[in-house]
Amino acid sequence: MTEVIAFHYTLTDDKGQTIDSSAGLEPLAFMAGAGQIIPGLEKFLAGLKLNEKNKITIPAAEAYGPRQMENIHQVPREKFPKKDIAVGDQFEAGGAGAPGFPMTVTAVSETHVTLDANHPLAGVDLTFDVEVVERRAATEEEMAHGHVHGAGGHHH
Ligand code: ZN
């Protein structure tokens, strides 16, 4: 049996700042074993009972990984079509035929722009306050589609 688990969550970083929350929205639903959420969080949720509230901190290494220096690039300013470039600006990088991925400007000098292609949550320990709101068997249709239907899932 493949299980569907739906949960509400508030995600905070290592400074206690809220990064994301499902409060006031639909819960997040996933199919167990399908790799749809962070593995450590999935394992934790699978051990909780219906309506149980709990909290877990997932180290960065088991979430979005460490920040990698090779994902930080120094690019000459003349490579940028626009003149006004500020810290925090985002650019889509990617060659012909390759999907673009966002890079964030982290520093600007007279000659170079520093672009960081790390995931914004790379290097951040993530704390999840969770409440399990549904546990049930996946339907045959969900199994065939490979995703959850209904609240917190896909609406066709
Ligand atoms: Zn579907």
mmCIF file of C-alpha atoms and ligand atoms in Angstrom:
data_model
loop_
_atom_site.group_PDB
_atom_site.id
_atom_site.type_symbol
_atom_site.label_atom_id
_atom_site.label_comp_id
_atom_site.label_asym_id
_atom_site.label_seq_id
_atom_site.Cartn_x
_atom_site.Cartn_y
_atom_site.Cartn_z
ATOM 1 C CA MET A 1 0.000 0.000 0.000
ATOM 2 C CA THR A 2 1.226 3.457 -0.833
ATOM 3 C CA GLU A 3 0.208 6.033 1.705
ATOM 4 C CA VAL A 4 -0.852 9.649 1.250
ATOM 5 C CA ILE A 5 0.121 11.974 4.074
ATOM 6 C CA ALA A 6 -1.114 15.561 4.297
ATOM 7 C CA PHE A 7 0.333 18.010 6.783
ATOM 8 C CA HIS A 8 0.385 21.649 7.758
ATOM 9 C CA TYR A 9 3.781 23.161 8.327
ATOM 10 C CA THR A 10 5.685 26.251 9.301
ATOM 11 C CA LEU A 11 9.274 26.303 8.103
ATOM 12 C CA THR A 12 11.840 28.416 9.911
ATOM 13 C CA ASP A 13 15.568 28.910 9.314
ATOM 14 C CA ASP A 14 18.370 28.645 11.868
ATOM 15 C CA LYS A 15 17.679 32.232 12.985
ATOM 16 C CA GLY A 16 14.032 31.475 13.719
ATOM 17 C CA GLN A 17 12.782 33.446 10.705
ATOM 18 C CA THR A 18 9.715 31.996 8.998
ATOM 19 C CA ILE A 19 10.570 30.965 5.443
ATOM 20 C CA ASP A 20 7.297 29.350 4.452
ATOM 21 C CA SER A 21 4.035 28.219 6.005
ATOM 22 C CA SER A 22 0.831 26.474 4.991
ATOM 23 C CA ALA A 23 -1.151 28.359 7.657
ATOM 24 C CA GLY A 24 -4.441 29.514 6.158
ATOM 25 C CA LEU A 25 -3.760 27.508 2.986
ATOM 26 C CA GLU A 26 -4.321 23.890 1.982
ATOM 27 C CA PRO A 27 -2.046 21.382 3.689
ATOM 28 C CA LEU A 28 0.832 19.907 1.716
ATOM 29 C CA ALA A 29 0.099 16.347 0.584
ATOM 30 C CA PHE A 30 2.563 13.794 -0.743
ATOM 31 C CA MET A 31 2.781 10.121 -1.663
ATOM 32 C CA ALA A 32 5.093 8.193 0.621
ATOM 33 C CA GLY A 33 8.191 6.814 -1.074
ATOM 34 C CA ALA A 34 7.872 8.971 -4.168
ATOM 35 C CA GLY A 35 10.621 11.426 -3.282
ATOM 36 C CA GLN A 36 8.235 14.373 -3.310
ATOM 37 C CA ILE A 37 9.548 16.005 -0.123
ATOM 38 C CA ILE A 38 12.880 16.099 1.742
ATOM 39 C CA PRO A 39 13.680 12.482 2.769
ATOM 40 C CA GLY A 40 14.346 13.306 6.456
ATOM 41 C CA LEU A 41 11.029 15.131 6.727
ATOM 42 C CA GLU A 42 9.149 12.290 5.031
ATOM 43 C CA LYS A 43 10.630 9.730 7.422
ATOM 44 C CA PHE A 44 9.692 11.918 10.395
ATOM 45 C CA LEU A 45 6.106 12.446 9.192
ATOM 46 C CA ALA A 46 5.664 8.721 8.541
ATOM 47 C CA GLY A 47 6.312 8.157 12.250
ATOM 48 C CA LEU A 48 3.619 10.606 13.407
ATOM 49 C CA LYS A 49 0.004 9.799 14.184
ATOM 50 C CA LEU A 50 -2.999 11.536 12.656
ATOM 51 C CA ASN A 51 -3.478 15.011 14.209
ATOM 52 C CA GLU A 52 -0.102 14.808 15.927
ATOM 53 C CA LYS A 53 1.902 18.039 16.111
ATOM 54 C CA ASN A 54 5.671 17.871 16.279
ATOM 55 C CA LYS A 55 8.861 19.605 15.239
ATOM 56 C CA ILE A 56 12.017 18.513 13.483
ATOM 57 C CA THR A 57 15.210 20.267 12.421
ATOM 58 C CA ILE A 58 16.745 18.954 9.215
ATOM 59 C CA PRO A 59 20.442 19.820 8.834
ATOM 60 C CA ALA A 60 21.323 21.650 5.618
ATOM 61 C CA ALA A 61 23.311 18.637 4.388
ATOM 62 C CA GLU A 62 20.101 16.559 4.382
ATOM 63 C CA ALA A 63 17.914 19.334 2.990
ATOM 64 C CA TYR A 64 19.186 21.499 0.116
ATOM 65 C CA GLY A 65 22.855 20.700 0.716
ATOM 66 C CA PRO A 66 25.759 22.979 1.561
ATOM 67 C CA ARG A 67 26.460 26.199 -0.266
ATOM 68 C CA GLN A 68 29.005 25.336 -2.984
ATOM 69 C CA MET A 69 31.753 27.774 -3.902
ATOM 70 C CA GLU A 70 31.701 26.495 -7.492
ATOM 71 C CA ASN A 71 28.130 27.813 -7.755
ATOM 72 C CA ILE A 72 29.362 31.341 -7.148
ATOM 73 C CA HIS A 73 30.583 33.104 -10.272
ATOM 74 C CA GLN A 74 32.417 36.355 -10.965
ATOM 75 C CA VAL A 75 31.143 37.766 -14.242
ATOM 76 C CA PRO A 76 32.561 40.851 -15.996
ATOM 77 C CA ARG A 77 30.061 43.707 -15.956
ATOM 78 C CA GLU A 78 30.165 44.135 -19.743
ATOM 79 C CA LYS A 79 28.473 40.711 -20.086
ATOM 80 C CA PHE A 80 25.297 42.256 -18.702
ATOM 81 C CA PRO A 81 23.035 44.113 -21.101
ATOM 82 C CA LYS A 82 21.620 46.333 -18.394
ATOM 83 C CA LYS A 83 23.655 48.988 -16.656
ATOM 84 C CA ASP A 84 21.976 49.157 -13.256
ATOM 85 C CA ILE A 85 22.735 45.948 -11.401
ATOM 86 C CA ALA A 86 22.015 45.732 -7.692
ATOM 87 C CA VAL A 87 22.572 43.164 -4.981
ATOM 88 C CA GLY A 88 19.482 40.955 -4.853
ATOM 89 C CA ASP A 89 18.733 41.124 -8.590
ATOM 90 C CA GLN A 90 17.985 37.759 -10.178
ATOM 91 C CA PHE A 91 19.020 36.531 -13.605
ATOM 92 C CA GLU A 92 18.165 33.411 -15.551
ATOM 93 C CA ALA A 93 21.313 31.657 -16.644
ATOM 94 C CA GLY A 94 21.508 28.757 -19.056
ATOM 95 C CA GLY A 95 22.801 28.047 -22.524
ATOM 96 C CA ALA A 96 20.896 27.345 -25.720
ATOM 97 C CA GLY A 97 18.415 24.538 -25.140
ATOM 98 C CA ALA A 98 19.262 24.307 -21.436
ATOM 99 C CA PRO A 99 16.604 25.240 -18.943
ATOM 100 C CA GLY A 100 17.341 28.488 -17.173
ATOM 101 C CA PHE A 101 17.964 28.565 -13.471
ATOM 102 C CA PRO A 102 17.897 31.610 -11.244
ATOM 103 C CA MET A 103 21.117 33.232 -10.085
ATOM 104 C CA THR A 104 21.146 35.986 -7.496
ATOM 105 C CA VAL A 105 23.495 38.962 -7.491
ATOM 106 C CA THR A 106 25.357 38.946 -4.174
ATOM 107 C CA ALA A 107 27.975 41.635 -4.869
ATOM 108 C CA VAL A 108 28.710 44.290 -7.479
ATOM 109 C CA SER A 109 32.110 45.922 -8.058
ATOM 110 C CA GLU A 110 33.221 48.395 -10.740
ATOM 111 C CA THR A 111 34.387 45.569 -12.970
ATOM 112 C CA HIS A 112 32.557 42.429 -11.885
ATOM 113 C CA VAL A 113 29.223 41.098 -10.717
ATOM 114 C CA THR A 114 29.108 38.158 -8.292
ATOM 115 C CA LEU A 115 26.333 35.684 -9.096
ATOM 116 C CA ASP A 116 25.262 32.941 -6.700
ATOM 117 C CA ALA A 117 23.525 29.922 -8.238
ATOM 118 C CA ASN A 118 23.130 28.040 -4.976
ATOM 119 C CA HIS A 119 19.580 27.176 -3.939
ATOM 120 C CA PRO A 120 18.369 29.965 -1.625
ATOM 121 C CA LEU A 121 18.012 27.377 1.166
ATOM 122 C CA ALA A 122 21.436 25.759 0.586
ATOM 123 C CA GLY A 123 23.479 25.816 3.785
ATOM 124 C CA VAL A 124 20.396 26.519 5.936
ATOM 125 C CA ASP A 125 19.254 24.160 8.693
ATOM 126 C CA LEU A 126 15.484 23.868 8.315
ATOM 127 C CA THR A 127 13.066 23.530 11.213
ATOM 128 C CA PHE A 128 9.583 22.252 10.418
ATOM 129 C CA ASP A 129 6.673 22.615 12.866
ATOM 130 C CA VAL A 130 4.207 20.131 11.466
ATOM 131 C CA GLU A 131 0.696 18.808 12.083
ATOM 132 C CA VAL A 132 -0.441 15.663 10.299
ATOM 133 C CA VAL A 133 -4.006 16.251 9.061
ATOM 134 C CA GLU A 134 -4.576 13.225 6.842
ATOM 135 C CA ARG A 135 -3.196 9.704 6.433
ATOM 136 C CA ARG A 136 -4.821 7.330 3.976
ATOM 137 C CA ALA A 137 -4.060 4.830 1.247
ATOM 138 C CA ALA A 138 -3.401 6.288 -2.194
ATOM 139 C CA THR A 139 -6.160 5.606 -4.731
ATOM 140 C CA GLU A 140 -5.447 3.624 -7.900
ATOM 141 C CA GLU A 141 -5.826 6.804 -9.916
ATOM 142 C CA GLU A 142 -3.261 8.592 -7.746
ATOM 143 C CA MET A 143 -0.884 5.654 -8.076
ATOM 144 C CA ALA A 144 -1.256 5.806 -11.873
ATOM 145 C CA HIS A 145 -0.633 9.559 -11.964
ATOM 146 C CA GLY A 146 2.176 9.501 -9.415
ATOM 147 C CA HIS A 147 0.752 12.391 -7.394
ATOM 148 C CA VAL A 148 -1.923 13.179 -4.816
ATOM 149 C CA HIS A 149 -5.387 14.411 -5.809
ATOM 150 C CA GLY A 150 -7.672 16.677 -3.825
ATOM 151 C CA ALA A 151 -6.791 19.013 -0.956
ATOM 152 C CA GLY A 152 -3.082 19.753 -0.990
ATOM 153 C CA GLY A 153 -2.552 17.871 -4.237
ATOM 154 C CA HIS A 154 -3.445 18.191 -7.892
ATOM 155 C CA HIS A 155 -6.863 19.394 -8.998
ATOM 156 C CA HIS A 156 -7.693 18.130 -12.481
HETATM 157 ZN ZN ZN B 1 -3.534 13.262 -11.328
#
